[in-house]
CSV table of C-alpha atoms and ligand atoms in Angstrom, one decimal:
chain,number,residue,atom,x,y,z
Y,20,MET,CA,-15.4,20.6,-8.4
Y,21,LYS,CA,-13.0,19.7,-5.6
Y,22,LYS,CA,-10.1,17.3,-6.0
Y,23,VAL,CA,-7.7,16.0,-3.4
Y,24,VAL,CA,-4.4,15.5,-4.9
Y,25,LYS,CA,-1.6,13.4,-3.4
Y,26,PHE,CA,2.0,13.3,-4.5
Y,27,GLY,CA,4.2,10.4,-3.5
Y,28,GLY,CA,7.9,10.6,-2.5
Y,29,SER,CA,9.4,10.4,-5.9
Y,30,SER,CA,7.1,13.2,-7.1
Y,31,VAL,CA,8.7,15.6,-4.6
Y,32,ALA,CA,12.2,14.2,-4.5
Y,33,ASN,CA,14.0,17.4,-5.8
Y,34,ALA,CA,13.4,20.9,-7.1
Y,35,GLY,CA,12.7,19.7,-10.6
Y,36,GLN,CA,9.9,17.4,-9.3
Y,37,PHE,CA,8.5,20.3,-7.3
Y,38,LYS,CA,8.2,22.3,-10.5
Y,39,LYS,CA,6.4,19.4,-12.2
Y,40,VAL,CA,4.0,19.2,-9.3
Y,41,ALA,CA,3.3,23.0,-9.5
Y,42,ASP,CA,2.6,22.7,-13.2
Y,43,ILE,CA,0.1,19.9,-12.6
Y,44,ILE,CA,-1.7,21.8,-9.8
Y,45,LYS,CA,-1.9,25.0,-11.7
Y,46,SER,CA,-3.3,23.3,-14.8
Y,47,ASP,CA,-6.6,22.4,-13.0
Y,48,LYS,CA,-8.4,24.8,-10.6
Y,49,ALA,CA,-10.2,21.9,-8.9
Y,50,ARG,CA,-6.8,20.6,-7.5
Y,51,ARG,CA,-7.3,22.5,-4.2
Y,52,TYR,CA,-6.1,20.2,-1.4
Y,53,ILE,CA,-2.6,18.9,-1.9
Y,54,VAL,CA,-1.2,16.0,0.2
Y,55,VAL,CA,2.5,15.4,0.0
Y,56,SER,CA,4.8,12.6,1.1
Y,57,ALA,CA,8.4,13.1,2.3
Y,58,PRO,CA,11.0,13.4,-0.5
Y,59,GLY,CA,11.8,10.0,-1.9
Y,60,LYS,CA,14.7,8.8,-4.1
Y,61,SER,CA,15.9,11.0,-6.9
Y,62,ASN,CA,18.0,8.1,-8.2
Y,63,PRO,CA,18.4,4.5,-7.3
Y,64,LYS,CA,21.4,5.2,-5.0
Y,65,ASP,CA,19.6,8.0,-3.1
Y,66,GLU,CA,17.9,7.4,0.2
Y,67,LYS,CA,14.3,8.2,1.1
Y,68,ILE,CA,14.0,11.0,3.7
Y,69,THR,CA,11.7,8.8,5.9
Y,70,ASP,CA,14.3,6.1,6.0
Y,71,LEU,CA,16.9,8.7,7.0
Y,72,LEU,CA,14.7,10.1,9.7
Y,73,TYR,CA,14.1,6.7,11.3
Y,74,ARG,CA,17.8,6.2,11.3
Y,75,LEU,CA,18.4,9.6,12.8
Y,76,TYR,CA,16.0,8.8,15.6
Y,77,ASP,CA,17.7,5.4,16.2
Y,78,GLU,CA,21.2,6.9,16.2
Y,79,ILE,CA,20.3,9.7,18.6
Y,80,THR,CA,18.5,7.5,21.1
Y,81,ALA,CA,21.2,4.9,21.0
Y,82,GLY,CA,23.8,7.6,21.7
Y,83,LYS,CA,25.6,7.0,18.4
Y,84,SER,CA,27.0,9.6,16.1
Y,85,TYR,CA,24.3,10.9,13.8
Y,86,LYS,CA,26.2,13.7,11.9
Y,87,LYS,CA,26.3,11.8,8.6
Y,88,THR,CA,22.5,11.1,8.6
Y,89,MET,CA,21.7,14.7,9.6
Y,90,THR,CA,23.9,16.0,6.8
Y,91,ALA,CA,22.1,13.8,4.2
Y,92,ILE,CA,18.7,15.1,5.4
Y,93,ARG,CA,19.9,18.7,5.5
Y,94,LYS,CA,21.4,18.5,2.0
Y,95,LYS,CA,18.2,17.3,0.5
Y,96,TYR,CA,15.9,20.0,1.9
Y,97,VAL,CA,18.5,22.8,1.5
Y,98,SER,CA,19.0,22.0,-2.2
Y,99,ILE,CA,15.2,22.0,-2.8
Y,100,ALA,CA,14.8,25.4,-1.0
Y,101,ASP,CA,17.9,26.9,-2.7
Y,102,ASP,CA,17.0,25.8,-6.2
Y,103,LEU,CA,13.4,27.1,-5.8
Y,104,GLY,CA,14.5,30.3,-4.0
Y,105,LEU,CA,12.3,29.6,-0.9
Y,106,LYS,CA,12.6,31.5,2.3
Y,107,PHE,CA,11.8,28.5,4.4
Y,108,ASN,CA,14.4,28.2,7.1
Y,109,VAL,CA,15.5,24.5,6.8
Y,110,ASP,CA,18.4,24.9,9.4
Y,111,TYR,CA,16.1,26.3,12.0
Y,112,GLU,CA,13.6,23.5,11.5
Y,113,LEU,CA,16.2,20.7,11.5
Y,114,ASP,CA,17.8,22.1,14.7
Y,115,LYS,CA,14.4,22.0,16.4
Y,116,ILE,CA,13.8,18.4,15.3
Y,117,GLU,CA,17.2,17.4,16.6
Y,118,ARG,CA,16.5,19.1,19.9
Y,119,ASP,CA,13.0,17.6,20.2
Y,120,ILE,CA,14.4,14.0,19.7
Y,121,ASN,CA,17.1,14.6,22.2
Y,122,GLU,CA,14.5,15.8,24.6
Y,123,GLY,CA,12.4,12.7,24.2
Y,124,ALA,CA,10.1,13.1,21.2
Y,125,GLY,CA,9.1,9.7,19.8
Y,126,ARG,CA,10.0,7.7,16.7
Y,127,ASP,CA,6.7,8.6,15.0
Y,128,TYR,CA,7.4,12.3,15.5
Y,129,ALA,CA,10.8,11.9,14.0
Y,130,ALA,CA,9.5,10.1,10.9
Y,131,SER,CA,6.6,12.5,10.4
Y,132,ARG,CA,8.9,15.5,10.0
Y,133,GLY,CA,9.7,14.4,6.4
Y,134,GLU,CA,6.2,15.3,5.2
Y,135,TYR,CA,5.9,18.2,7.6
Y,136,LEU,CA,8.9,20.0,6.1
Y,137,CYS,CA,8.0,19.0,2.6
Y,138,ALA,CA,4.5,20.4,3.0
Y,139,HIS,CA,5.8,23.7,4.4
Y,140,MET,CA,8.1,24.1,1.4
Y,141,MET,CA,5.4,23.1,-1.1
Y,142,SER,CA,2.9,25.5,0.5
Y,143,GLU,CA,5.4,28.4,0.1
Y,144,TYR,CA,6.2,27.4,-3.5
Y,145,LEU,CA,2.6,27.2,-4.5
Y,146,GLY,CA,1.3,30.1,-2.4
Y,147,TYR,CA,-1.2,27.8,-0.7
Y,148,ASP,CA,-1.9,27.6,3.1
Y,149,PHE,CA,-0.2,25.0,5.2
Y,150,VAL,CA,-2.6,22.9,7.2
Y,151,ASP,CA,-1.1,20.4,9.7
Y,152,SER,CA,-2.5,16.9,9.7
Y,153,ALA,CA,-1.7,16.7,13.4
Y,154,ASP,CA,-4.7,18.9,14.0
Y,155,MET,CA,-7.1,16.9,11.8
Y,156,ILE,CA,-6.2,13.2,11.7
Y,157,ILE,CA,-6.8,11.7,15.1
Y,158,PHE,CA,-5.7,8.2,16.2
Y,159,ASN,CA,-7.1,6.1,19.0
Y,160,ASP,CA,-4.6,4.7,21.5
Y,161,ASP,CA,-4.7,1.2,19.8
Y,162,GLY,CA,-3.4,2.8,16.6
Y,163,SER,CA,-6.7,2.8,14.7
Y,164,VAL,CA,-8.1,6.0,13.2
Y,165,ASP,CA,-10.8,7.8,15.2
Y,166,TYR,CA,-12.8,8.2,12.0
Y,167,ASP,CA,-15.7,10.3,13.4
Y,168,ARG,CA,-13.4,12.8,15.0
Y,169,THR,CA,-11.1,12.8,12.0
Y,170,TYR,CA,-13.8,13.5,9.5
Y,171,GLU,CA,-15.3,16.2,11.7
Y,172,GLU,CA,-11.9,17.9,12.3
Y,173,ILE,CA,-11.0,17.8,8.6
Y,174,ALA,CA,-14.3,19.2,7.4
Y,175,ARG,CA,-14.3,21.9,10.1
Y,176,THR,CA,-10.6,22.9,9.4
Y,177,LEU,CA,-10.9,23.0,5.6
Y,178,GLU,CA,-14.3,24.6,5.5
Y,179,ASN,CA,-12.9,28.1,5.1
Y,180,VAL,CA,-9.6,27.1,3.4
Y,181,LYS,CA,-9.7,27.4,-0.4
Y,182,LYS,CA,-6.3,25.9,-1.2
Y,183,ALA,CA,-4.0,24.0,1.1
Y,184,VAL,CA,-1.0,21.8,1.3
Y,185,ILE,CA,-1.3,19.1,3.9
Y,186,PRO,CA,1.5,16.7,5.0
Y,187,GLY,CA,0.7,13.0,4.6
Y,188,PHE,CA,1.6,10.0,6.7
Y,189,TYR,CA,0.7,11.2,10.2
Y,190,GLY,CA,-1.8,12.6,12.6
Y,191,SER,CA,-2.0,12.7,16.4
Y,192,LEU,CA,-3.2,10.7,19.3
Y,193,HIS,CA,-5.8,12.1,21.7
Y,194,ASP,CA,-3.0,13.4,24.0
Y,195,GLY,CA,-1.6,15.4,21.1
Y,196,SER,CA,1.5,13.4,20.4
Y,197,ILE,CA,2.4,12.5,16.8
Y,198,LYS,CA,1.3,9.1,15.4
Y,199,THR,CA,2.1,7.8,11.9
Y,200,PHE,CA,0.3,5.3,9.7
Y,201,THR,CA,2.3,2.3,8.5
Y,202,ARG,CA,4.8,2.9,5.6
Y,203,GLY,CA,3.2,4.4,2.5
Y,204,GLY,CA,0.5,5.9,4.6
Y,205,SER,CA,0.3,9.3,2.8
Y,206,ASP,CA,-2.2,7.5,0.5
Y,207,VAL,CA,-4.5,7.1,3.5
Y,208,THR,CA,-4.2,10.8,4.5
Y,209,GLY,CA,-5.4,11.7,1.0
Y,210,SER,CA,-8.2,9.3,1.2
Y,211,LEU,CA,-9.4,10.5,4.6
Y,212,ILE,CA,-9.4,14.1,3.4
Y,213,ALA,CA,-11.2,13.3,0.1
Y,214,LYS,CA,-13.9,11.6,2.1
Y,215,ALA,CA,-14.2,14.3,4.7
Y,216,ILE,CA,-14.7,17.1,2.2
Y,217,THR,CA,-16.7,15.0,-0.2
Y,218,ALA,CA,-14.2,15.5,-3.0
Y,219,ASP,CA,-15.3,14.7,-6.6
Y,220,MET,CA,-12.0,12.9,-7.2
Y,221,TYR,CA,-8.9,11.7,-5.3
Y,222,GLU,CA,-5.9,11.9,-7.6
Y,223,ASN,CA,-2.9,9.9,-6.5
Y,224,TRP,CA,0.3,11.0,-8.4
Y,225,THR,CA,3.2,8.6,-8.5
Y,226,ASP,CA,6.1,7.5,-10.6
Y,227,VAL,CA,4.3,5.0,-12.9
Y,228,SER,CA,1.5,5.7,-15.5
Y,229,GLY,CA,-1.1,3.8,-13.5
Y,230,PHE,CA,-1.8,0.5,-12.1
Y,231,MET,CA,-0.2,-2.2,-14.3
Y,232,VAL,CA,-1.5,-5.6,-15.2
Y,233,ALA,CA,1.5,-7.0,-13.4
Y,234,ASP,CA,4.4,-5.8,-11.2
Y,235,PRO,CA,6.8,-3.9,-13.5
Y,236,ARG,CA,9.7,-5.3,-11.6
Y,237,ILE,CA,8.7,-8.8,-12.8
Y,238,VAL,CA,7.1,-8.2,-16.2
Y,239,LYS,CA,8.9,-5.8,-18.7
Y,240,ASN,CA,6.7,-2.9,-19.7
Y,241,PRO,CA,3.4,-4.3,-18.6
Y,242,LYS,CA,0.2,-2.8,-19.9
Y,243,VAL,CA,-1.6,-0.2,-17.8
Y,244,ILE,CA,-5.1,-1.0,-16.5
Y,245,GLU,CA,-7.5,1.7,-17.6
Y,246,THR,CA,-10.3,1.1,-15.2
Y,247,VAL,CA,-10.4,-1.2,-12.2
Y,248,THR,CA,-13.0,-1.7,-9.4
Y,249,TYR,CA,-12.2,-1.2,-5.8
Y,250,ALA,CA,-12.9,-4.9,-5.2
Y,251,GLU,CA,-10.5,-6.0,-7.9
Y,252,LEU,CA,-7.8,-3.6,-6.7
Y,253,ARG,CA,-8.2,-4.8,-3.1
Y,254,GLU,CA,-7.5,-8.3,-4.2
Y,255,LEU,CA,-4.4,-7.2,-6.2
Y,256,SER,CA,-3.1,-4.9,-3.4
Y,257,TYR,CA,-3.6,-7.5,-0.8
Y,258,MET,CA,-1.5,-9.9,-2.9
Y,259,GLY,CA,1.4,-7.5,-3.2
Y,260,ALA,CA,0.6,-5.0,-6.0
Y,261,SER,CA,1.8,-2.2,-3.8
Y,262,VAL,CA,0.9,1.0,-5.7
Y,263,LEU,CA,-1.6,2.2,-3.0
Y,264,HIS,CA,-1.6,1.6,0.7
Y,265,GLU,CA,-4.2,-1.1,1.6
Y,266,ASP,CA,-6.1,1.2,4.0
Y,267,ALA,CA,-6.5,3.9,1.4
Y,268,PHE,CA,-9.6,2.3,-0.2
Y,269,PHE,CA,-12.1,2.2,2.6
Y,270,PRO,CA,-12.7,5.9,3.3
Y,271,VAL,CA,-13.4,6.8,-0.4
Y,272,ARG,CA,-15.0,3.6,-1.4
Y,273,LYS,CA,-17.9,4.1,1.0
Y,274,ASP,CA,-18.8,7.3,-0.8
Y,275,GLY,CA,-18.1,6.2,-4.3
Y,276,ILE,CA,-15.3,8.8,-4.8
Y,277,PRO,CA,-13.1,7.5,-7.6
Y,278,ILE,CA,-9.3,7.4,-7.2
Y,279,HIS,CA,-7.2,8.4,-10.3
Y,280,ILE,CA,-3.6,7.1,-10.4
Y,281,LYS,CA,-1.5,9.4,-12.4
Y,282,ASN,CA,2.2,9.8,-13.4
Y,283,THR,CA,3.9,13.0,-12.3
Y,284,ASN,CA,6.6,12.4,-14.9
Y,285,ASP,CA,4.0,11.8,-17.7
Y,286,PRO,CA,0.9,13.9,-16.8
Y,287,ASP,CA,-0.8,13.3,-20.1
Y,288,ALA,CA,-0.8,9.5,-19.8
Y,289,PRO,CA,-4.4,8.5,-19.0
Y,290,GLY,CA,-3.5,6.6,-15.8
Y,291,THR,CA,-5.8,4.2,-14.0
Y,292,LEU,CA,-9.2,5.0,-12.7
Y,293,ILE,CA,-10.4,3.1,-9.6
Y,294,VAL,CA,-14.2,3.0,-9.3
Y,295,GLU,CA,-16.9,1.3,-7.3
Y,296,SER,CA,-18.5,-0.2,-10.3
Y,297,THR,CA,-18.3,0.2,-14.1
Y,298,CYS,CA,-19.9,-1.0,-17.3
Y,299,LYS,CA,-16.6,-0.8,-19.1
Y,300,ASN,CA,-15.1,-4.2,-19.8
Y,301,SER,CA,-11.4,-4.9,-19.1
Y,302,LYS,CA,-9.4,-4.9,-22.3
Y,303,TYR,CA,-8.2,-8.4,-21.5
Y,304,MET,CA,-10.0,-11.4,-20.0
Y,305,ILE,CA,-8.3,-10.6,-16.7
Y,306,THR,CA,-7.7,-7.3,-15.0
Y,307,GLY,CA,-4.4,-8.0,-13.2
Y,308,ILE,CA,-2.0,-10.4,-11.7
Y,309,ALA,CA,-0.2,-10.1,-8.3
Y,310,GLY,CA,1.4,-12.4,-5.9
Y,311,LYS,CA,3.5,-12.9,-2.7
Y,312,LYS,CA,6.2,-15.4,-1.7
Y,313,GLY,CA,6.7,-17.0,1.7
Y,314,PHE,CA,3.6,-19.2,2.4
Y,315,CYS,CA,3.4,-22.7,3.7
Y,316,SER,CA,0.6,-25.2,3.6
Y,317,VAL,CA,-0.5,-27.5,6.4
Y,318,ASN,CA,-2.0,-30.6,4.8
Y,319,VAL,CA,-4.3,-32.7,6.9
Y,320,ASP,CA,-5.3,-36.1,5.7
Y,321,GLN,CA,-8.1,-38.2,7.0
Y,322,PRO,CA,-10.1,-40.8,4.9
Y,323,MET,CA,-13.7,-39.7,4.5
Y,324,MET,CA,-13.1,-36.4,6.1
Y,325,ASN,CA,-15.9,-34.9,4.2
Y,326,SER,CA,-18.5,-36.9,6.2
Y,327,ILE,CA,-17.1,-36.0,9.6
Y,328,VAL,CA,-19.2,-33.2,11.0
Y,329,GLY,CA,-17.2,-30.2,12.2
Y,330,PHE,CA,-13.8,-31.6,11.0
Y,331,CYS,CA,-12.7,-28.4,9.2
Y,332,MET,CA,-14.0,-26.1,11.9
Y,333,ASN,CA,-12.0,-28.0,14.5
Y,334,VAL,CA,-8.8,-27.8,12.4
Y,335,LEU,CA,-9.3,-24.1,11.9
Y,336,LYS,CA,-10.0,-23.5,15.6
Y,337,VAL,CA,-6.4,-24.7,16.3
Y,338,PHE,CA,-5.1,-22.0,14.0
Y,339,ALA,CA,-7.4,-19.4,15.6
Y,340,ASP,CA,-6.4,-20.5,19.1
Y,341,ASN,CA,-2.7,-19.8,18.2
Y,342,GLY,CA,-3.6,-16.4,16.8
Y,343,LEU,CA,-2.8,-17.3,13.2
Y,344,SER,CA,-4.9,-16.0,10.3
Y,345,ILE,CA,-5.3,-18.2,7.4
Y,346,GLU,CA,-5.0,-17.3,3.7
Y,347,HIS,CA,-6.7,-20.1,1.8
Y,348,MET,CA,-8.2,-23.4,2.5
Y,349,PRO,CA,-8.7,-25.7,-0.5
Y,350,SER,CA,-10.1,-29.1,0.4
Y,351,GLY,CA,-10.9,-32.5,-1.0
Y,352,ILE,CA,-12.8,-35.6,0.1
Y,353,ASP,CA,-9.9,-37.0,2.2
Y,354,THR,CA,-7.7,-34.0,2.6
Y,355,MET,CA,-7.7,-30.3,3.5
Y,356,SER,CA,-4.9,-27.8,3.2
Y,357,VAL,CA,-4.5,-24.6,5.2
Y,358,PHE,CA,-2.2,-21.9,3.7
Y,359,VAL,CA,-0.5,-19.5,6.2
Y,360,HIS,CA,2.3,-17.0,6.2
Y,361,GLN,CA,5.5,-19.0,6.8
Y,362,SER,CA,7.0,-16.3,9.0
Y,363,GLU,CA,4.0,-16.3,11.3
Y,364,PHE,CA,3.7,-20.1,11.3
Y,365,GLU,CA,7.4,-21.0,12.1
Y,366,ASP,CA,7.3,-20.1,15.8
Y,367,LYS,CA,4.1,-22.0,16.5
Y,368,GLU,CA,4.4,-25.0,14.1
Y,369,GLN,CA,4.7,-27.7,16.7
Y,370,GLN,CA,1.8,-26.4,18.8
Y,371,ILE,CA,-0.3,-26.3,15.7
Y,372,ILE,CA,0.6,-29.8,14.4
Y,373,SER,CA,0.0,-31.4,17.8
Y,374,GLY,CA,-3.1,-29.3,18.3
Y,375,ILE,CA,-4.6,-30.7,15.1
Y,376,HIS,CA,-3.7,-34.2,16.1
Y,377,ARG,CA,-5.5,-33.7,19.4
Y,378,ALA,CA,-8.5,-31.9,17.9
Y,379,VAL,CA,-9.4,-34.2,15.0
Y,380,LYS,CA,-7.1,-37.3,15.2
Y,381,PRO,CA,-6.1,-37.2,11.5
Y,382,GLU,CA,-4.0,-39.8,9.7
Y,383,THR,CA,-1.2,-37.4,8.9
Y,384,VAL,CA,-0.4,-33.7,9.1
Y,385,MET,CA,2.3,-32.6,6.6
Y,386,VAL,CA,3.8,-29.2,6.1
Y,387,ASP,CA,4.9,-27.9,2.7
Y,388,THR,CA,7.1,-24.8,2.7
Y,389,GLY,CA,8.4,-22.1,0.3
Y,390,ILE,CA,5.1,-21.5,-1.6
Y,391,SER,CA,4.1,-18.4,-3.5
Y,392,LEU,CA,0.5,-17.5,-4.0
Y,393,ILE,CA,-0.5,-15.7,-7.2
Y,394,ALA,CA,-3.9,-14.0,-7.7
Y,395,VAL,CA,-5.3,-13.7,-11.2
Y,396,VAL,CA,-8.0,-11.1,-10.8
Y,397,GLY,CA,-10.8,-9.9,-13.1
Y,398,ARG,CA,-14.4,-8.7,-13.0
Y,399,GLY,CA,-14.9,-10.3,-16.4
Y,400,MET,CA,-13.8,-13.8,-15.4
Y,401,LYS,CA,-17.3,-14.8,-14.3
Y,402,SER,CA,-18.6,-14.8,-17.8
Y,403,VAL,CA,-15.7,-16.5,-19.5
Y,404,GLN,CA,-15.1,-20.2,-19.6
Y,405,GLY,CA,-11.7,-21.9,-19.5
Y,406,ILE,CA,-9.7,-19.3,-17.5
Y,407,ALA,CA,-8.3,-22.0,-15.2
Y,408,GLY,CA,-7.5,-24.2,-18.2
Y,409,ARG,CA,-5.5,-21.4,-19.8
Y,410,ILE,CA,-3.6,-20.9,-16.6
Y,411,PHE,CA,-2.8,-24.6,-16.4
Y,412,SER,CA,-1.6,-24.8,-19.9
Y,413,ALA,CA,0.5,-21.6,-19.7
Y,414,LEU,CA,2.2,-22.9,-16.6
Y,415,ALA,CA,2.7,-26.4,-18.0
Y,416,HIS,CA,4.3,-24.8,-21.0
Y,417,VAL,CA,7.1,-23.2,-18.9
Y,418,GLY,CA,7.5,-26.3,-16.7
Y,419,VAL,CA,5.9,-24.8,-13.5
Y,420,ASN,CA,4.1,-27.2,-11.2
Y,421,ILE,CA,0.9,-26.0,-9.7
Y,422,LYS,CA,0.6,-26.9,-6.0
Y,423,MET,CA,-2.9,-25.4,-5.5
Y,424,ILE,CA,-5.6,-23.7,-7.3
Y,425,ASP,CA,-8.5,-22.0,-5.6
Y,426,GLN,CA,-11.3,-19.9,-7.0
Y,427,GLY,CA,-13.0,-17.4,-4.7
Y,428,SER,CA,-16.8,-17.6,-4.4
Y,429,SER,CA,-17.0,-14.1,-5.9
Y,430,GLU,CA,-15.5,-15.5,-9.0
Y,431,LEU,CA,-13.4,-12.3,-9.0
Y,432,ASN,CA,-10.1,-14.2,-8.6
Y,433,ILE,CA,-8.3,-17.4,-9.0
Y,434,ILE,CA,-5.4,-18.1,-6.6
Y,435,ILE,CA,-2.6,-20.4,-7.7
Y,436,GLY,CA,0.1,-21.8,-5.4
Y,437,VAL,CA,3.5,-22.5,-6.9
Y,438,LYS,CA,7.1,-23.0,-5.6
Y,439,ASP,CA,8.8,-19.7,-4.5
Y,440,SER,CA,11.5,-20.4,-7.1
Y,441,ASP,CA,8.8,-20.5,-9.9
Y,442,PHE,CA,7.1,-17.3,-8.8
Y,443,GLU,CA,8.5,-14.9,-11.4
Y,444,THR,CA,8.3,-17.4,-14.2
Y,445,ALA,CA,4.7,-18.2,-13.4
Y,446,ILE,CA,3.7,-14.5,-13.4
Y,447,ARG,CA,5.4,-13.9,-16.7
Y,448,ALA,CA,3.7,-16.9,-18.2
Y,449,ILE,CA,0.2,-15.9,-17.0
Y,450,TYR,CA,0.8,-12.4,-18.3
Y,451,GLU,CA,1.8,-13.7,-21.7
Y,452,ILE,CA,-1.1,-15.9,-22.2
Y,453,PHE,CA,-3.7,-13.4,-21.2
Y,454,VAL,CA,-2.2,-10.1,-22.4
Y,455,ASP,CA,0.6,-10.7,-25.0
Y,456,ALA,CA,-1.3,-13.4,-26.7
Y,457,GLU,CA,-4.6,-11.4,-27.0
L,514,ADP,P1,4.7,6.7,-4.2
L,514,ADP,O1,6.0,7.0,-3.5
L,514,ADP,O2,4.3,7.7,-5.2
L,514,ADP,O3,3.6,6.5,-3.1
L,514,ADP,P2,5.1,3.8,-4.4
L,514,ADP,O4,6.5,3.4,-4.5
L,514,ADP,O5,4.4,3.6,-3.1
L,514,ADP,O6,4.9,5.3,-5.0
L,514,ADP,O7,4.2,3.0,-5.5
L,514,ADP,C1,4.6,3.0,-6.9
L,514,ADP,C2,5.4,1.8,-7.2
L,514,ADP,O8,4.6,0.6,-7.1
L,514,ADP,C3,5.9,1.7,-8.6
L,514,ADP,O9,7.1,2.5,-8.8
L,514,ADP,C4,6.1,0.2,-8.9
L,514,ADP,O10,7.5,-0.1,-8.7
L,514,ADP,C5,5.3,-0.4,-7.8
L,514,ADP,N1,4.3,-1.4,-8.3
L,514,ADP,C6,4.1,-2.7,-7.8
L,514,ADP,N2,3.1,-3.3,-8.4
L,514,ADP,C7,2.7,-2.5,-9.4
L,514,ADP,C8,1.7,-2.5,-10.4
L,514,ADP,N3,0.9,-3.6,-10.6
L,514,ADP,N4,1.5,-1.5,-11.2
L,514,ADP,C9,2.2,-0.3,-11.0
L,514,ADP,N5,3.2,-0.2,-10.1
L,514,ADP,C10,3.4,-1.3,-9.3
L,515,LIG,N1,7.1,8.9,3.7
L,515,LIG,C1,6.3,7.7,4.2
L,515,LIG,C2,7.0,6.4,3.7
L,515,LIG,O1,8.1,6.5,3.1
L,515,LIG,C3,4.9,7.7,3.8
L,515,LIG,C4,4.6,7.8,2.3
L,515,LIG,O2,5.5,7.9,1.5
L,515,LIG,O3,3.4,7.6,2.0
L,515,LIG,O4,6.6,5.4,4.0
L,516,MG,MG1,3.2,4.9,-1.9
């Protein structure tokens, strides 16, 4: 049995957390390949090492004073090393990083050192080998992962390594320079390694006891989802449930390797299992709720639009020509609405409105702003009637006006549009009707 085990920033934020990690690893022999993030926050006032490293780079390259930032980084690592009695020479490493940045090393290099140092320290603490991701995860010049090379390098490098600690978040370009994923990317590192070595399981340890039915910052003490499918979770993650990096699904999903979300601070909690497919029903009629603010809808009116061949296609072409991707497109007999991210739309709105006028000569084109989209997701929704009805009545009950409702053809989700100011109220009301009221 082989498990790839990733620990997020809060799981390695201080010496006490390192100890918890070691206990978790030692309690299961299959936990052989350990991916770590950079130390995160120990308390709400603390700063994440990655944020400090970005700041350090910006200060050094702008010729500003960076002493305070460097001191904060040093303090964090020195206190972990001292408390655990590690030999790792933090000062030597930080001096090298400072010198490298001064001599022209890039921003990605600077950011990557958070996980690099952390992995070195964890490897000494556990007595596992350190294996550098820079030698295994290879990016193309356009920023995409060179999957073939990456899987090959990982499999070859780890073939004869029984136990290793591997830094998350980065790899290298073909020329050898360091390249990072987007923020939260250590999840992707774990996933690539799990796929390359055909792991039995990818465990992702974080600071919550699993994937919750709704964002814990909006709903108080939400229930934890026991089992969720990749497809459901993708819908939820895409809509803002940010426990796992969006790109962490593809590598393992293809091979049916399950991901187990677990809590470093409560290792006995069952967590959430993410699987390709399952015969287990969700406990509730829905699996989860997630949402995002900041959309706008472009509403195009034209009597008898439904009988005009190519009308929708020509409207959508205007968005495509302006490089805008669309989120949703509910339509009626005389009207269609196109939902887009407001931040992307703002700069191009007049080109798009005039473009639509030229393309299809509609009666009106009206823009509605400040809309949130909420996804209610569940593999069980297909077989239950009246889900939309329940959502309508829950929202009416708390005085929230629904601006749009759209059901995906997979019947895996229902998307609801509400005003940004109603976002939190709507999520709480939907949670209550499907979970609390059950
Ligand atoms: P890590 O540093 O371990 O990678 P993250 O901060 O990236 O952890 O992800 C965990 C956080 O995701 C939680 O602390 C929580 O605030 C947030 N979160 C957002 N939506 C959800 C959800 N539906 N269920 C659980 N956590 C959620
Ligand atoms: N340390 C990086 C970040 O803060 C990557 C990660 O934590 O996954 O984004
Ligand atoms: Mg994360």
